[in-house]
Short mmCIF file of C-alpha atoms in Angstrom, two decimals:
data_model
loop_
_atom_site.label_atom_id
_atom_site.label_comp_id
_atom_site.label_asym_id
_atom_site.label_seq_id
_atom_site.Cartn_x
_atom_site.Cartn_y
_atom_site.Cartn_z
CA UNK A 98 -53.80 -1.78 -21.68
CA UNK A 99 -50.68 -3.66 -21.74
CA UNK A 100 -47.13 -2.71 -20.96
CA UNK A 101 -44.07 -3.78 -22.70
CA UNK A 102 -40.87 -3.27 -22.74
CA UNK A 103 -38.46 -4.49 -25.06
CA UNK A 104 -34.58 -5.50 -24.96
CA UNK A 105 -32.63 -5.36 -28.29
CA UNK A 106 -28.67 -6.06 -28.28
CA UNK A 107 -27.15 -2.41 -27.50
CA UNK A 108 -30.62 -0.88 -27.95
CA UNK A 109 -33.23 -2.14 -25.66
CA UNK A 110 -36.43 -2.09 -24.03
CA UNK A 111 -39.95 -1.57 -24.66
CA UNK A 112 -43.74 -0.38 -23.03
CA UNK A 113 -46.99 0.08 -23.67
CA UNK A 114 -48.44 3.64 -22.45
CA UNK A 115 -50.97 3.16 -19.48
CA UNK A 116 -53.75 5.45 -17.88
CA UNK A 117 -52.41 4.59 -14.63
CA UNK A 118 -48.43 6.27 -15.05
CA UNK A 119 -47.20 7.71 -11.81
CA UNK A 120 -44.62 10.17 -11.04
CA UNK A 121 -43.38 8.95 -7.99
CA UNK A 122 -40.97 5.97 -7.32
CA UNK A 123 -39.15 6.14 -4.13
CA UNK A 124 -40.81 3.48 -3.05
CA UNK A 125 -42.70 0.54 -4.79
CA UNK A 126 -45.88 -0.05 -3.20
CA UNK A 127 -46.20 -3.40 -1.31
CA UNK A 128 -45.30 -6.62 -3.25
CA UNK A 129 -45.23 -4.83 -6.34
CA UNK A 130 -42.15 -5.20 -8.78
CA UNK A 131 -40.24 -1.96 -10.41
CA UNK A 132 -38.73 -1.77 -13.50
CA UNK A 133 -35.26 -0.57 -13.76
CA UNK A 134 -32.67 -0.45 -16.66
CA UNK A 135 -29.13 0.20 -17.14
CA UNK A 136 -26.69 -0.11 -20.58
CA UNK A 137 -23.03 0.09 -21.10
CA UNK A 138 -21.44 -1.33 -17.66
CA UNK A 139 -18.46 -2.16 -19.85
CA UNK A 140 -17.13 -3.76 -16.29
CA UNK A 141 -13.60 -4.66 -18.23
CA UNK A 142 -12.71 -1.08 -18.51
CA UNK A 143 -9.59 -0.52 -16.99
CA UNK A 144 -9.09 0.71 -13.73
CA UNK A 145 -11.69 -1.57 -12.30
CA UNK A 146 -14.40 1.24 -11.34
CA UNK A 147 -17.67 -0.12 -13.02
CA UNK A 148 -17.30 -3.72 -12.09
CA UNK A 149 -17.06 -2.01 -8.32
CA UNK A 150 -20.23 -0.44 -9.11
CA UNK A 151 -21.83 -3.55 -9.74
CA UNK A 152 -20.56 -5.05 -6.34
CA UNK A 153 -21.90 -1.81 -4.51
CA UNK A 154 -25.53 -2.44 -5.55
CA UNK A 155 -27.73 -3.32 -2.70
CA UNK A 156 -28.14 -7.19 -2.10
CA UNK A 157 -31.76 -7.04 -1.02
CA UNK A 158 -33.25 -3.31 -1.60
CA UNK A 159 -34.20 -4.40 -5.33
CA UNK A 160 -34.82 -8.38 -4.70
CA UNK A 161 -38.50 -7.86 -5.53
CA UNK A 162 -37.72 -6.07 -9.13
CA UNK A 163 -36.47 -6.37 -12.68
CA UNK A 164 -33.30 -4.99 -14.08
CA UNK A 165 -32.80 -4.60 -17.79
CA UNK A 166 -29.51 -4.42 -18.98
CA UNK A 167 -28.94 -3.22 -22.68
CA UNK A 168 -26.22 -4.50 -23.89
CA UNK A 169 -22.48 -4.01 -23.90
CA UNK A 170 -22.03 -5.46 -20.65
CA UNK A 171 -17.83 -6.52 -21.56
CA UNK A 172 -15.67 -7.65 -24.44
CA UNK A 173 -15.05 -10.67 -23.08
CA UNK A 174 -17.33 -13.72 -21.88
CA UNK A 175 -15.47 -14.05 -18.86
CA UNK A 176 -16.34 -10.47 -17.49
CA UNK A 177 -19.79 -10.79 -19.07
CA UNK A 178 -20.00 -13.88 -17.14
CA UNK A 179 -18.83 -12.11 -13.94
CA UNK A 180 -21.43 -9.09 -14.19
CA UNK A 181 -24.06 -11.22 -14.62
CA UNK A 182 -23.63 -13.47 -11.77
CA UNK A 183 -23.24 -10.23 -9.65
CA UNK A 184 -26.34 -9.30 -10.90
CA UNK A 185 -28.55 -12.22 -10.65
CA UNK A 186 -29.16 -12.89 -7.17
CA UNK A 187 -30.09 -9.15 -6.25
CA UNK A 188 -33.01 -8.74 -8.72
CA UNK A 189 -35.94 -11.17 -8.92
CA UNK A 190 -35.47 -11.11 -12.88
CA UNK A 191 -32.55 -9.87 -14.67
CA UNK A 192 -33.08 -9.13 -18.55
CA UNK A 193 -30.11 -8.91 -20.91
CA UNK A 194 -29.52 -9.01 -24.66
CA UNK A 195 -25.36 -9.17 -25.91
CA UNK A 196 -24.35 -5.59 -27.76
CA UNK A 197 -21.79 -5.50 -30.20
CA UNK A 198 -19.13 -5.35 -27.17
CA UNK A 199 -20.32 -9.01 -26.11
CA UNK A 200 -20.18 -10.45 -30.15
CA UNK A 201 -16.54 -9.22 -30.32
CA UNK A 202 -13.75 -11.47 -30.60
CA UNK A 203 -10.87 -9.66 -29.16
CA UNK A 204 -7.44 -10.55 -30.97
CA UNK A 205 -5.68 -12.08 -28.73
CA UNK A 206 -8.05 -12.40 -25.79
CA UNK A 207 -8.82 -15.61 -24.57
CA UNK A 208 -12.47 -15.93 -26.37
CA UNK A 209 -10.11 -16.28 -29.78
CA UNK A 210 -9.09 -19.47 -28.62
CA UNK A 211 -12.59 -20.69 -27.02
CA UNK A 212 -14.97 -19.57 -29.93
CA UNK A 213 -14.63 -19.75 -33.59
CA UNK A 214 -16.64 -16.55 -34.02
CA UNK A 215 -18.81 -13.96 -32.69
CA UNK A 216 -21.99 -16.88 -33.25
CA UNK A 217 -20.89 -19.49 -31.11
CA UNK A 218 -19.66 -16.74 -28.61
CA UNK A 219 -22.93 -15.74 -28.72
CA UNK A 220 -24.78 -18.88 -28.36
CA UNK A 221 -21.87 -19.63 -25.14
CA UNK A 222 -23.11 -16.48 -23.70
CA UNK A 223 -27.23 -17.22 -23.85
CA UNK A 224 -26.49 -20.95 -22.09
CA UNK A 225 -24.59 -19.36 -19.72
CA UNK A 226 -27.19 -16.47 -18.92
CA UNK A 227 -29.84 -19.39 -18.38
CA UNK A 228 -27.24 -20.92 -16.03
CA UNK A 229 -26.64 -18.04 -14.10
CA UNK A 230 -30.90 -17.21 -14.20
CA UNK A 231 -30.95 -14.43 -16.50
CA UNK A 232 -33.79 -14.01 -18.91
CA UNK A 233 -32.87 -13.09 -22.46
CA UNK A 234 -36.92 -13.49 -23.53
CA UNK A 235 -40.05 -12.35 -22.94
CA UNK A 236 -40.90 -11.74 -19.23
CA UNK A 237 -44.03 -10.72 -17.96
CA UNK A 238 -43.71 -8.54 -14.83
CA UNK A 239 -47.28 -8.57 -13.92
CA UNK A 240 -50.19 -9.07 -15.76
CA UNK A 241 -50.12 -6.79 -18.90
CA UNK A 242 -46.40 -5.22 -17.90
CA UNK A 243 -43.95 -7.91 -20.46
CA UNK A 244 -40.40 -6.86 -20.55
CA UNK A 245 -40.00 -8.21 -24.27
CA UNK A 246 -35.98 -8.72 -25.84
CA UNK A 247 -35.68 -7.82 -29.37
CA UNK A 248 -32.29 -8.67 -31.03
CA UNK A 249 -31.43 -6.66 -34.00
CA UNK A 250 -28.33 -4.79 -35.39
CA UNK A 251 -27.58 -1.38 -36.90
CA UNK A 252 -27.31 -0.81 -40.22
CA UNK A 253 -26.18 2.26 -42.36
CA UNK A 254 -29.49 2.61 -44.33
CA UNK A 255 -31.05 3.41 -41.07
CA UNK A 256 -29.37 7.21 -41.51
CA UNK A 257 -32.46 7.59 -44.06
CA UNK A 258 -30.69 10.95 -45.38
CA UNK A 259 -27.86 9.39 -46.20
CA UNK A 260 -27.71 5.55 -46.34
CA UNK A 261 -24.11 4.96 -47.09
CA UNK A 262 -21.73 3.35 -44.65
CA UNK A 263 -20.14 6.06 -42.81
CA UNK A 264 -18.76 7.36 -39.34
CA UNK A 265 -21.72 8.95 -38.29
CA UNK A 266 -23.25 7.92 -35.02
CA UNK A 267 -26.91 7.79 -36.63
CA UNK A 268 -25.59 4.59 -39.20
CA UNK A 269 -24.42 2.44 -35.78
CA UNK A 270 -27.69 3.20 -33.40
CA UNK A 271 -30.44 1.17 -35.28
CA UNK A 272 -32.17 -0.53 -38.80
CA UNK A 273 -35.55 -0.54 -40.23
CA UNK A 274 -36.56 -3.78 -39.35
CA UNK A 275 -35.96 -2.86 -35.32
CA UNK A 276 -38.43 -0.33 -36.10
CA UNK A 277 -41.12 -2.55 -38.04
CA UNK A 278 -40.73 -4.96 -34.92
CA UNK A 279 -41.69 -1.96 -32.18
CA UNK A 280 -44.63 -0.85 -34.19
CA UNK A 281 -46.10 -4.65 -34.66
CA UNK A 282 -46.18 -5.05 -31.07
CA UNK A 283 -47.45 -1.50 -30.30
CA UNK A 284 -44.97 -0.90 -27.48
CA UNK A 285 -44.61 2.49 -25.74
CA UNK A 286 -41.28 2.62 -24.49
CA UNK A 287 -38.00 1.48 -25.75
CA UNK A 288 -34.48 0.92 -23.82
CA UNK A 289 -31.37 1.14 -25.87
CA UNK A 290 -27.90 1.68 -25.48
CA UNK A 291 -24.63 1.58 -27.02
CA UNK A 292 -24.12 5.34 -27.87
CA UNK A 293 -23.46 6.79 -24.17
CA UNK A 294 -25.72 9.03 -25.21
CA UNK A 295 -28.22 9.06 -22.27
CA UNK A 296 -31.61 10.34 -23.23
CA UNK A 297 -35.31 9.80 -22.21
CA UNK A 298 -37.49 11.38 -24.63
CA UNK A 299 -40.95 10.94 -26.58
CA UNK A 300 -41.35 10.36 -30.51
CA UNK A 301 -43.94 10.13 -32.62
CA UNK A 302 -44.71 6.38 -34.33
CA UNK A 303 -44.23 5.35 -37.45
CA UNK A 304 -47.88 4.73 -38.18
CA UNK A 305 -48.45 8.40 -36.32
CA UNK A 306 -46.30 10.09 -38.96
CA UNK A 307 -48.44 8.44 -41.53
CA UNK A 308 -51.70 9.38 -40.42
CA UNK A 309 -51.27 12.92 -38.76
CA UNK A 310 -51.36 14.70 -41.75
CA UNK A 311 -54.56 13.10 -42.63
CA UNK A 312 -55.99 12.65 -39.34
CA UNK A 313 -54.56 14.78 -37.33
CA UNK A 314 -53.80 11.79 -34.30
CA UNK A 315 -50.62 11.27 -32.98
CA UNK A 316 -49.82 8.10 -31.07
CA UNK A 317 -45.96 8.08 -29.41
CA UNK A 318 -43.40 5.85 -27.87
CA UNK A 319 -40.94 6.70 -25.51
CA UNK A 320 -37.04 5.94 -25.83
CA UNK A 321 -34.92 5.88 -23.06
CA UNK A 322 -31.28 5.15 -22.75
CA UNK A 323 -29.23 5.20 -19.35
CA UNK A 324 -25.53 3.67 -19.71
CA UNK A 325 -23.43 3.61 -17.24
CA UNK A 326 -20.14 4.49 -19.18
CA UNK A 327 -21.95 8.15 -19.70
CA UNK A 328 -22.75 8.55 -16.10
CA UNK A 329 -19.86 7.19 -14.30
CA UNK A 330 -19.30 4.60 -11.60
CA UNK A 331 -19.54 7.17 -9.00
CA UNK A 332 -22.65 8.60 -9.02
CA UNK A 333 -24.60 6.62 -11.28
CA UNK A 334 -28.08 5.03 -9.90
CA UNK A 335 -30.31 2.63 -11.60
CA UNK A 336 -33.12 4.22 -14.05
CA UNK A 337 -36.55 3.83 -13.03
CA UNK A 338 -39.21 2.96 -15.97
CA UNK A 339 -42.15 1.23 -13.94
CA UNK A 340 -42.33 2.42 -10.01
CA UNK A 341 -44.76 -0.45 -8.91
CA UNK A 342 -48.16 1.34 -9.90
CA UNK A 343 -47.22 3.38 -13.38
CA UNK A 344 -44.94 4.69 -15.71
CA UNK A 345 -42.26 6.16 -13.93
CA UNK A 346 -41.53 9.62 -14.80
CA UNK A 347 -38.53 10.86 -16.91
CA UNK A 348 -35.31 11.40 -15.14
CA UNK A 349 -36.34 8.70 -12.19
CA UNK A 350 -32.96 7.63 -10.98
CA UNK A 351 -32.65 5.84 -7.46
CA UNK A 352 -29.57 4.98 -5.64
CA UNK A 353 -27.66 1.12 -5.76
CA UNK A 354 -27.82 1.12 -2.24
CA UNK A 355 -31.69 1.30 -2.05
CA UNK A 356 -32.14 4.68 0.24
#
């Protein structure tokens, strides 16, 4: 049974479901890699405090593990720059895909005068990620566990009860074709971000809701989102999704120093 999990920019990250889930992750076992994700550092926000928090994670309690990071790391491609080259060297694999925050073109910040828009930004930002070592592709953890980036964007016609561009949070968290990409690779668990809306909960599939009434089966896939803008620098921890044997269970949240 394979594992994935999938990256998309401000939504992110996706897994198979396995027999062989486990509840507990203190601890990985022995030269086994977890799987840990985070969204929303935002490490240009004033006062300094979430940038700090990526300077306070452990340099060698997670050097064996992967880190997804969900998007909207910073505005600017200097501080995105910055978190990810904090990042690199404490994880063996780091994951990211740019949110919106990362494809914006401040006005008058510096990127207006080094990019002529949010594409070449963008394209700056992915050669500088494979500078720095970070993945933005598929990554297989260990056999059948991939870690598998999806880049989409939200649209207002995802709000299927009313499609019209609007305020409401539900027209900025997601589109259609996202969804048609998670169901043709039959993954069980999804990271996203970019609503500080932390959640980790279970929903049924789109081919489920088809066939339920008829069949009565039901197949799910978990979504998770853990941003670091909702938690705060002070106490948050990094979110556990794989503990080294299984499917970590919901709420799994270790410290950044490792103990």
């Amino acid at each position: 049974m394979q594992e994935r999990f999938q990256p998309t920019p401000s939504s992110s990250s996706t897994s198979s479901s396995s027999s062989n889930s486990s509840s507990s992750s203190s601890s990985s076992s022995s030269g086994s890699s977890r799987v840990f994700c985070v969204s929303d550092l935002h490490v240009d926000k004033a006062g300094g405090a979430n940038m700090s928090w990526l300077q306070r994670i452990s340099s060698s309690a997670f050097r064996n593990d992967v880190l997804i990071v969900a998007g909207d790391v910073a505005d600017t491609a200097a501080a995105v720059a910055a978190a990810l080259k904090l990042l690199s060297p404490r994880f063996a694999r780091v994951v990211w895909l740019p949110g919106n925050h990362e494809a914006w073109l401040r006005p008058g910040s510096s990127d207006c005068a080094h990019y002529s828009d949010s594409f070449s930004k963008l394209l700056a930002l992915r050669q500088m990620a494979d500078e720095c070592g970070v993945d933005v592709g598929p990554v297989e953890v260990t056999p059948g566990l991939i870690v598998l980036p999806l880049l989409s964007w939200y649209t207002a016609t995802f709000d299927t009860s009313d499609p019209r561009p609007g305020s409401e949070l539900g027209k900025a968290m997601g589109c259609c074709e996202l969804q048609l990409q998670l169901e043709q690779v039959s993954s069980a668990v999804h990271v996203y971000g970019h609503s500080h809306i932390n959640a980790d909960m279970v929903l049924p599939t789109a081919a489920a809701l088809k066939s339920m009434s008829s069949t009565g089966s039901s197949s799910s896939r978990r979504y998770v989102q853990y941003a670091l803008d909702a938690v705060g620098a002070e106490s948050a921890g990094l979110y556990c999704l794989w503990d080294g044997r299984g499917l970590a269970a919901p709420g799994t949240v270790l410290p950044i120093t490792g103990l």
